[in-house]
């Protein structure tokens, strides 16, 4: 184990005010990926990193916490924070830029589409009567939310989580939970856009209903096809609201107080 803390060669310019912890996490990740920060090397102190990158210690703490959660760094009590040993397991993670780039958001939708098809097929095969009822209730809650003038995003996400739970494999739910953070802002815009476009709103309701009906029938192939179609159509709706979404993602990235 390396006990000293050699200075890092790549001195950064002070970072811009938006998304500081994300940017610092991305910079440190590059150092980890390149090997400039080697396995089991101790990180500079919180104070030293703050001074080097021109950010607060809170920003450093948040960036380091993100990398610890991803399995790239480990804390050793009374000793400091170290680069994880070579071969250590890493958590699933995406580049923070996904949160501000529509093209990357669309890539996440594509990944999710591949998952949703298999999740729906398994739900059709494995769902218990109680889980089928929970899916139907989750679908009704989307309708209730939109009727009450809300955007329905939390209810839409809960609907897909209910289907994942019915798949009988808890790992699918964990994957969807992880992906949600990259889709929320875009979903808010598209659901707002759908509220202004009756044809979009009607299409979403029909896609959801087709998915629920296939699961209720125990039709795995039909559920797979319905889920894939829903995600493909969601991608098209993202394209239709492209300018609105790009603006929303930019605003979310520069929102005052957003540091993670």
C-alpha positions as a printed NumPy array, in Angstrom:
array([[  0.   ,   0.   ,   0.   ],
       [  1.288,   3.424,  -0.894],
       [  1.328,   5.591,   2.185],
       [  2.602,   8.841,   0.685],
       [  0.502,  11.214,  -1.35 ],
       [  2.45 ,  12.323,  -4.432],
       [  1.234,  15.52 ,  -6.119],
       [ -0.981,  14.912,  -9.129],
       [  0.515,  16.178, -12.354],
       [ -2.71 ,  17.355, -13.959],
       [ -3.417,  20.691, -12.288],
       [ -6.857,  21.934, -13.258],
       [ -8.067,  25.409, -13.94 ],
       [-10.692,  26.574, -11.427],
       [-13.994,  24.968, -12.356],
       [-17.102,  26.721, -13.565],
       [-19.891,  27.302, -11.091],
       [-22.382,  24.786, -12.444],
       [-22.387,  21.121, -11.457],
       [-19.067,  21.362,  -9.67 ],
       [-19.203,  18.022,  -7.908],
       [-20.118,  16.239, -11.159],
       [-17.237,  17.914, -12.958],
       [-14.76 ,  17.136, -10.222],
       [-15.954,  13.528, -10.06 ],
       [-15.488,  13.246, -13.842],
       [-11.968,  14.715, -13.606],
       [-10.955,  12.35 , -10.818],
       [-12.461,   9.445, -12.752],
       [-10.24 ,  10.329, -15.723],
       [ -7.221,  10.221, -13.418],
       [ -8.327,   6.815, -12.162],
       [ -8.966,   5.476, -15.667],
       [ -5.605,   6.698, -16.939],
       [ -3.722,   5.201, -13.996],
       [ -2.422,   8.565, -12.871],
       [ -4.134,   7.716,  -9.617],
       [ -2.94 ,   4.145,  -9.136],
       [ -4.649,   1.313,  -7.236],
       [ -4.252,   1.704,  -3.464],
       [ -2.748,   5.181,  -3.812],
       [ -3.941,   7.627,  -1.201],
       [ -5.886,  10.623,  -2.476],
       [ -4.735,  14.143,  -1.589],
       [ -6.591,  15.535,   1.386],
       [ -9.974,  17.179,   1.004],
       [ -8.366,  20.545,   1.671],
       [ -5.64 ,  19.952,  -0.919],
       [ -8.123,  18.917,  -3.612],
       [-10.302,  21.934,  -2.866],
       [ -7.33 ,  24.25 ,  -3.291],
       [ -6.082,  22.479,  -6.43 ],
       [ -9.391,  22.644,  -8.26 ],
       [-10.672,  25.936,  -6.881],
       [-13.801,  24.468,  -5.286],
       [-15.193,  24.158,  -1.781],
       [-14.512,  21.204,   0.485],
       [-18.21 ,  20.357,   0.25 ],
       [-17.851,  19.919,  -3.51 ],
       [-14.808,  17.687,  -2.97 ],
       [-16.693,  15.645,  -0.402],
       [-19.621,  15.116,  -2.782],
       [-17.376,  14.165,  -5.709],
       [-15.422,  11.701,  -3.592],
       [-18.661,  10.271,  -2.227],
       [-19.887,   9.669,  -5.763],
       [-16.714,   7.77 ,  -6.652],
       [-16.872,   5.785,  -3.424],
       [-20.446,   4.784,  -4.266],
       [-19.206,   3.668,  -7.688],
       [-16.553,   1.5  ,  -6.036],
       [-13.628,   3.512,  -7.411],
       [-12.447,   4.865,  -4.043],
       [-12.42 ,   3.413,  -0.539],
       [-12.184,   5.164,   2.828],
       [ -9.887,   3.748,   5.504],
       [-10.646,   4.954,   8.972],
       [ -7.925,   7.134,  10.396],
       [ -5.887,   6.915,   7.204],
       [ -7.757,   8.686,   4.399],
       [ -9.32 ,   7.883,   1.053],
       [ -7.574,   5.473,  -1.318],
       [ -7.969,   4.289,  -4.87 ],
       [ -9.727,   0.923,  -4.828],
       [ -7.467,  -2.109,  -5.315],
       [ -7.065,  -3.458,  -8.844],
       [ -9.889,  -5.832,  -9.715],
       [-12.254,  -4.442,  -7.074],
       [-15.944,  -4.654,  -7.99 ],
       [-17.386,  -1.438,  -9.371],
       [-20.941,  -0.166,  -9.235],
       [-22.861,   0.592, -12.423],
       [-22.338,   4.233, -13.363],
       [-22.71 ,   6.593, -16.29 ],
       [-20.793,   9.736, -17.1  ],
       [-22.464,  12.749, -15.426],
       [-22.665,  14.428, -18.844],
       [-25.544,  12.053, -19.621],
       [-27.653,  14.348, -17.47 ],
       [-27.174,  17.297, -19.854],
       [-26.853,  15.72 , -23.304],
       [-30.005,  14.773, -25.215],
       [-28.141,  12.353, -27.468],
       [-26.866,  10.517, -24.39 ],
       [-30.354,  10.538, -22.872],
       [-31.624,   8.865, -26.044],
       [-28.907,   6.237, -25.671],
       [-30.116,   5.568, -22.131],
       [-33.669,   5.217, -23.485],
       [-32.338,   2.647, -25.955],
       [-30.647,   0.71 , -23.139],
       [-33.801,   0.876, -21.089],
       [-35.871,  -0.297, -24.057],
       [-33.821,  -3.472, -24.314],
       [-34.338,  -4.094, -20.599],
       [-38.048,  -3.242, -20.561],
       [-38.888,  -5.813, -23.221],
       [-37.426,  -8.705, -21.245],
       [-38.773,  -7.376, -17.953],
       [-42.293,  -7.278, -19.401],
       [-41.977, -10.78 , -20.852],
       [-40.895, -12.168, -17.48 ],
       [-43.665, -10.254, -15.711],
       [-46.206, -11.859, -18.033],
       [-44.833, -15.279, -17.118],
       [-44.271, -14.774, -13.404],
       [-46.578, -12.08 , -12.04 ],
       [-48.769, -13.117,  -9.131],
       [-52.42 , -12.   ,  -9.036],
       [-51.421,  -9.381,  -6.469],
       [-48.655,  -8.055,  -8.688],
       [-50.984,  -7.856, -11.701],
       [-53.355,  -5.839,  -9.549],
       [-50.498,  -3.573,  -8.412],
       [-49.598,  -2.898, -12.059],
       [-53.211,  -1.997, -12.861],
       [-53.346,   0.329,  -9.832],
       [-50.066,   1.98 , -10.889],
       [-51.517,   2.596, -14.355],
       [-54.622,   4.204, -12.87 ],
       [-52.448,   6.464, -10.736],
       [-50.868,   7.882, -13.902],
       [-54.327,   8.8  , -15.159],
       [-55.262,  10.278, -11.769],
       [-52.094,  12.389, -11.69 ],
       [-52.619,  13.836, -15.158],
       [-56.316,  14.482, -14.424],
       [-55.198,  16.453, -11.35 ],
       [-52.878,  18.57 , -13.489],
       [-49.61 ,  16.951, -12.402],
       [-46.969,  15.813, -14.887],
       [-47.319,  12.149, -13.855],
       [-43.573,  11.447, -13.995],
       [-43.316,   9.8  , -10.535],
       [-46.407,   7.734, -11.302],
       [-45.062,   6.709, -14.725],
       [-41.789,   5.575, -13.174],
       [-43.665,   3.72 , -10.423],
       [-45.697,   1.915, -13.094],
       [-42.542,   0.582, -14.735],
       [-41.099,  -0.347, -11.339],
       [-44.252,  -2.367, -10.59 ],
       [-43.703,  -4.341, -13.792],
       [-40.055,  -4.89 , -12.86 ],
       [-41.098,  -6.189,  -9.448],
       [-43.481,  -8.621, -11.154],
       [-40.564, -10.028, -13.195],
       [-39.452, -11.884, -10.077],
       [-35.878, -10.65 , -10.476],
       [-35.004,  -7.779,  -8.083],
       [-31.918,  -6.857, -10.124],
       [-34.136,  -5.468, -12.882],
       [-35.737,  -3.068, -10.44 ],
       [-32.328,  -1.911,  -9.245],
       [-31.191,  -1.286, -12.819],
       [-34.301,   0.738, -13.639],
       [-33.896,   2.766, -10.447],
       [-30.369,   3.631, -11.54 ],
       [-31.444,   4.618, -15.047],
       [-34.309,   6.797, -13.825],
       [-32.009,   9.609, -12.725],
       [-30.877,  10.075, -16.335],
       [-34.422,  10.241, -17.714],
       [-36.418,  12.318, -15.23 ],
       [-35.747,  15.74 , -16.76 ],
       [-36.479,  14.525, -20.288],
       [-39.628,  12.742, -19.092],
       [-40.91 ,  15.922, -17.477],
       [-40.605,  17.722, -20.795],
       [-42.105,  14.936, -22.896],
       [-45.049,  14.45 , -20.547],
       [-45.634,  18.203, -20.615],
       [-45.447,  18.039, -24.392],
       [-47.884,  15.109, -24.413],
       [-50.312,  17.14 , -22.319],
       [-50.362,  19.716, -25.138],
       [-50.676,  17.042, -27.832],
       [-53.816,  14.959, -27.469],
       [-52.528,  12.478, -30.043],
       [-49.389,  11.912, -27.931],
       [-51.394,  11.551, -24.72 ],
       [-53.753,   9.073, -26.358],
       [-50.837,   7.076, -27.787],
       [-49.155,   6.771, -24.382],
       [-52.378,   5.552, -22.773],
       [-52.853,   2.933, -25.504],
       [-49.228,   1.77 , -25.222],
       [-49.516,   1.399, -21.448],
       [-52.836,  -0.403, -21.769],
       [-51.452,  -2.841, -24.366],
       [-48.579,  -3.633, -22.021],
       [-50.842,  -4.206, -19.015],
       [-53.252,  -6.346, -21.019],
       [-50.449,  -8.595, -22.327],
       [-49.096,  -9.103, -18.799],
       [-52.604,  -9.823, -17.5  ],
       [-53.073, -12.474, -20.23 ],
       [-49.713, -14.068, -19.449],
       [-48.64 , -13.326, -23.039],
       [-44.84 , -13.042, -22.787],
       [-44.267, -12.364, -26.501],
       [-47.048,  -9.781, -26.567],
       [-45.727,  -8.064, -23.429],
       [-42.216,  -7.948, -24.87 ],
       [-43.479,  -6.428, -28.107],
       [-45.693,  -3.917, -26.275],
       [-42.846,  -2.771, -24.006],
       [-40.406,  -2.414, -26.889],
       [-42.971,  -0.495, -28.924],
       [-43.657,   1.815, -25.976],
       [-39.969,   2.638, -25.551],
       [-39.485,   3.105, -29.309],
       [-42.419,   5.508, -29.397],
       [-41.058,   7.287, -26.307],
       [-37.83 ,   7.844, -28.217],
       [-39.78 ,   9.351, -31.102],
       [-41.59 ,  11.667, -28.699],
       [-38.237,  12.757, -27.286],
       [-37.144,  13.656, -30.815],
       [-40.393,  15.572, -31.362],
       [-39.666,  17.716, -28.289],
       [-35.928,  17.929, -28.966],
       [-35.512,  21.698, -28.615],
       [-37.616,  21.847, -25.453],
       [-35.641,  18.999, -23.882],
       [-32.243,  20.476, -24.724],
       [-33.316,  23.736, -23.074],
       [-34.651,  21.897, -20.017],
       [-31.477,  19.845, -19.605],
       [-29.366,  22.99 , -19.844],
       [-31.483,  24.736, -17.225],
       [-31.298,  21.714, -14.928],
       [-27.512,  21.6  , -15.248],
       [-27.096,  25.281, -14.349],
       [-29.825,  25.49 , -11.708],
       [-28.565,  27.408,  -8.632],
       [-27.567,  25.097,  -5.819],
       [-27.277,  22.005,  -8.008],
       [-24.002,  20.361,  -7.067],
       [-24.64 ,  16.692,  -7.7  ]])
